[in-house]
JSON list of C-alpha atoms in Angstrom, two decimals:
[
{"chain": "A", "resi": 1, "resn": "MET", "atom": "CA", "xyz": [39.48, 18.60, 76.29]},
{"chain": "A", "resi": 2, "resn": "PRO", "atom": "CA", "xyz": [39.09, 14.90, 77.02]},
{"chain": "A", "resi": 3, "resn": "GLY", "atom": "CA", "xyz": [41.91, 13.64, 79.55]},
{"chain": "A", "resi": 4, "resn": "SER", "atom": "CA", "xyz": [42.53, 17.08, 81.03]},
{"chain": "A", "resi": 5, "resn": "LYS", "atom": "CA", "xyz": [42.77, 17.62, 84.75]},
{"chain": "A", "resi": 6, "resn": "LEU", "atom": "CA", "xyz": [40.11, 19.47, 86.05]},
{"chain": "A", "resi": 7, "resn": "LEU", "atom": "CA", "xyz": [41.07, 19.57, 89.66]},
{"chain": "A", "resi": 8, "resn": "ASP", "atom": "CA", "xyz": [42.83, 17.76, 92.38]},
{"chain": "A", "resi": 9, "resn": "PHE", "atom": "CA", "xyz": [40.89, 16.99, 95.77]},
{"chain": "A", "resi": 10, "resn": "SER", "atom": "CA", "xyz": [41.39, 15.22, 98.99]},
{"chain": "A", "resi": 11, "resn": "VAL", "atom": "CA", "xyz": [39.21, 13.33, 101.22]},
{"chain": "A", "resi": 12, "resn": "ASP", "atom": "CA", "xyz": [39.95, 13.36, 105.13]},
{"chain": "A", "resi": 13, "resn": "LEU", "atom": "CA", "xyz": [38.56, 10.57, 107.01]},
{"chain": "A", "resi": 14, "resn": "SER", "atom": "CA", "xyz": [40.76, 11.25, 109.99]},
{"chain": "A", "resi": 15, "resn": "ALA", "atom": "CA", "xyz": [37.38, 12.12, 112.26]},
{"chain": "A", "resi": 16, "resn": "GLY", "atom": "CA", "xyz": [36.24, 8.68, 111.75]},
{"chain": "A", "resi": 17, "resn": "ALA", "atom": "CA", "xyz": [37.75, 5.13, 113.16]},
{"chain": "A", "resi": 18, "resn": "ALA", "atom": "CA", "xyz": [41.47, 4.58, 113.06]},
{"chain": "A", "resi": 19, "resn": "HIS", "atom": "CA", "xyz": [42.44, 2.22, 110.32]},
{"chain": "A", "resi": 20, "resn": "ASP", "atom": "CA", "xyz": [45.79, 0.58, 109.09]},
{"chain": "A", "resi": 21, "resn": "CYS", "atom": "CA", "xyz": [46.23, 3.20, 106.44]},
{"chain": "A", "resi": 22, "resn": "PRO", "atom": "CA", "xyz": [46.44, 7.24, 106.08]},
{"chain": "A", "resi": 23, "resn": "PRO", "atom": "CA", "xyz": [43.08, 8.95, 106.85]},
{"chain": "A", "resi": 24, "resn": "ILE", "atom": "CA", "xyz": [43.57, 11.08, 103.81]},
{"chain": "A", "resi": 25, "resn": "SER", "atom": "CA", "xyz": [42.89, 10.12, 100.15]},
{"chain": "A", "resi": 26, "resn": "HIS", "atom": "CA", "xyz": [44.20, 12.32, 97.24]},
{"chain": "A", "resi": 27, "resn": "TYR", "atom": "CA", "xyz": [42.20, 12.25, 94.05]},
{"chain": "A", "resi": 28, "resn": "ARG", "atom": "CA", "xyz": [42.07, 13.71, 90.53]},
{"chain": "A", "resi": 29, "resn": "LEU", "atom": "CA", "xyz": [38.97, 14.61, 88.55]},
{"chain": "A", "resi": 30, "resn": "VAL", "atom": "CA", "xyz": [39.60, 14.02, 84.78]},
{"chain": "A", "resi": 31, "resn": "LEU", "atom": "CA", "xyz": [37.41, 15.35, 82.02]},
{"chain": "A", "resi": 32, "resn": "ARG", "atom": "CA", "xyz": [36.13, 12.80, 79.53]},
{"chain": "A", "resi": 33, "resn": "GLU", "atom": "CA", "xyz": [34.65, 15.08, 77.02]},
{"chain": "A", "resi": 34, "resn": "ARG", "atom": "CA", "xyz": [35.20, 18.49, 75.60]},
{"chain": "A", "resi": 35, "resn": "GLY", "atom": "CA", "xyz": [34.36, 21.68, 77.55]},
{"chain": "A", "resi": 36, "resn": "ARG", "atom": "CA", "xyz": [35.42, 24.80, 79.00]},
{"chain": "A", "resi": 37, "resn": "LEU", "atom": "CA", "xyz": [35.46, 25.77, 82.57]},
{"chain": "A", "resi": 38, "resn": "VAL", "atom": "CA", "xyz": [33.00, 28.77, 83.14]},
{"chain": "A", "resi": 39, "resn": "ARG", "atom": "CA", "xyz": [32.69, 28.85, 86.93]},
{"chain": "A", "resi": 40, "resn": "LEU", "atom": "CA", "xyz": [34.69, 27.08, 89.74]},
{"chain": "A", "resi": 41, "resn": "ASN", "atom": "CA", "xyz": [32.73, 26.77, 93.08]},
{"chain": "A", "resi": 42, "resn": "VAL", "atom": "CA", "xyz": [35.45, 25.70, 95.35]},
{"chain": "A", "resi": 43, "resn": "GLY", "atom": "CA", "xyz": [38.66, 26.98, 96.60]},
{"chain": "A", "resi": 44, "resn": "GLN", "atom": "CA", "xyz": [41.86, 25.42, 98.07]},
{"chain": "A", "resi": 45, "resn": "GLY", "atom": "CA", "xyz": [40.92, 24.30, 101.50]},
{"chain": "A", "resi": 46, "resn": "ASP", "atom": "CA", "xyz": [37.12, 24.37, 101.28]},
{"chain": "A", "resi": 47, "resn": "ALA", "atom": "CA", "xyz": [35.28, 21.49, 102.72]},
{"chain": "A", "resi": 48, "resn": "LEU", "atom": "CA", "xyz": [31.97, 20.20, 100.88]},
{"chain": "A", "resi": 49, "resn": "MET", "atom": "CA", "xyz": [29.14, 18.02, 101.30]},
{"chain": "A", "resi": 50, "resn": "PRO", "atom": "CA", "xyz": [28.24, 15.15, 98.97]},
{"chain": "A", "resi": 51, "resn": "GLY", "atom": "CA", "xyz": [26.31, 16.30, 95.91]},
{"chain": "A", "resi": 52, "resn": "VAL", "atom": "CA", "xyz": [27.40, 20.00, 95.75]},
{"chain": "A", "resi": 53, "resn": "ALA", "atom": "CA", "xyz": [28.33, 21.15, 92.33]},
{"chain": "A", "resi": 54, "resn": "VAL", "atom": "CA", "xyz": [32.08, 21.58, 92.03]},
{"chain": "A", "resi": 55, "resn": "ALA", "atom": "CA", "xyz": [32.29, 23.49, 88.88]},
{"chain": "A", "resi": 56, "resn": "MET", "atom": "CA", "xyz": [30.32, 24.62, 85.76]},
{"chain": "A", "resi": 57, "resn": "LEU", "atom": "CA", "xyz": [31.50, 23.63, 82.23]},
{"chain": "A", "resi": 58, "resn": "ALA", "atom": "CA", "xyz": [30.37, 24.61, 78.98]},
{"chain": "A", "resi": 59, "resn": "THR", "atom": "CA", "xyz": [30.37, 22.66, 75.70]},
{"chain": "A", "resi": 60, "resn": "ASP", "atom": "CA", "xyz": [29.14, 25.55, 73.34]},
{"chain": "A", "resi": 61, "resn": "THR", "atom": "CA", "xyz": [31.26, 28.73, 72.83]},
{"chain": "A", "resi": 62, "resn": "GLY", "atom": "CA", "xyz": [28.15, 30.78, 73.68]},
{"chain": "A", "resi": 63, "resn": "ASP", "atom": "CA", "xyz": [27.17, 29.28, 77.01]},
{"chain": "A", "resi": 64, "resn": "THR", "atom": "CA", "xyz": [27.93, 31.22, 79.92]},
{"chain": "A", "resi": 65, "resn": "ALA", "atom": "CA", "xyz": [27.77, 30.66, 83.92]},
{"chain": "A", "resi": 66, "resn": "ASP", "atom": "CA", "xyz": [24.23, 31.90, 83.98]},
{"chain": "A", "resi": 67, "resn": "ASP", "atom": "CA", "xyz": [22.91, 29.27, 81.64]},
{"chain": "A", "resi": 68, "resn": "PRO", "atom": "CA", "xyz": [20.99, 26.44, 83.15]},
{"chain": "A", "resi": 69, "resn": "ARG", "atom": "CA", "xyz": [22.70, 22.96, 83.65]},
{"chain": "A", "resi": 70, "resn": "ALA", "atom": "CA", "xyz": [21.42, 20.56, 81.09]},
{"chain": "A", "resi": 71, "resn": "ARG", "atom": "CA", "xyz": [23.46, 17.64, 82.46]},
{"chain": "A", "resi": 72, "resn": "LEU", "atom": "CA", "xyz": [26.42, 16.26, 84.36]},
{"chain": "A", "resi": 73, "resn": "ALA", "atom": "CA", "xyz": [29.63, 16.39, 82.80]},
{"chain": "A", "resi": 74, "resn": "ARG", "atom": "CA", "xyz": [31.20, 12.85, 82.23]},
{"chain": "A", "resi": 75, "resn": "VAL", "atom": "CA", "xyz": [34.37, 12.63, 84.24]},
{"chain": "A", "resi": 76, "resn": "THR", "atom": "CA", "xyz": [36.91, 10.13, 85.78]},
{"chain": "A", "resi": 77, "resn": "VAL", "atom": "CA", "xyz": [38.06, 10.10, 89.15]},
{"chain": "A", "resi": 78, "resn": "ALA", "atom": "CA", "xyz": [41.54, 8.69, 89.62]},
{"chain": "A", "resi": 79, "resn": "SER", "atom": "CA", "xyz": [43.35, 7.90, 93.00]},
{"chain": "A", "resi": 80, "resn": "ILE", "atom": "CA", "xyz": [46.77, 9.68, 93.32]},
{"chain": "A", "resi": 81, "resn": "VAL", "atom": "CA", "xyz": [49.25, 7.58, 95.43]},
{"chain": "A", "resi": 82, "resn": "PHE", "atom": "CA", "xyz": [50.89, 9.58, 98.11]},
{"chain": "A", "resi": 83, "resn": "HIS", "atom": "CA", "xyz": [52.77, 8.10, 101.07]},
{"chain": "A", "resi": 84, "resn": "ALA", "atom": "CA", "xyz": [53.24, 10.79, 103.84]},
{"chain": "A", "resi": 85, "resn": "GLU", "atom": "CA", "xyz": [55.95, 10.15, 106.47]},
{"chain": "A", "resi": 86, "resn": "GLY", "atom": "CA", "xyz": [55.36, 7.61, 108.69]},
{"chain": "A", "resi": 87, "resn": "TRP", "atom": "CA", "xyz": [53.08, 5.71, 106.10]},
{"chain": "A", "resi": 88, "resn": "GLY", "atom": "CA", "xyz": [55.88, 4.36, 103.85]},
{"chain": "A", "resi": 89, "resn": "GLY", "atom": "CA", "xyz": [57.00, 7.89, 102.54]},
{"chain": "A", "resi": 90, "resn": "ARG", "atom": "CA", "xyz": [60.42, 9.19, 102.93]}
]
């Protein structure tokens, strides 16, 4: 359903150069169209490379996880503001 949360994820840049902000950012992947989840390709704690398919959604009730992908889903990525202790959090 449009506006539904598909998943939350974090990006850890702590291996890079130090900055004036926390090295971990948190995001929410939100659906912008109708669809149902037929396969989730990630689990908690998994590290992914860019371009890897996170999930497979279906728009028709007869679609299965074995059907070929026709197009990418329409999604929005929203930043989740989180302040860890020592970075303005309490």
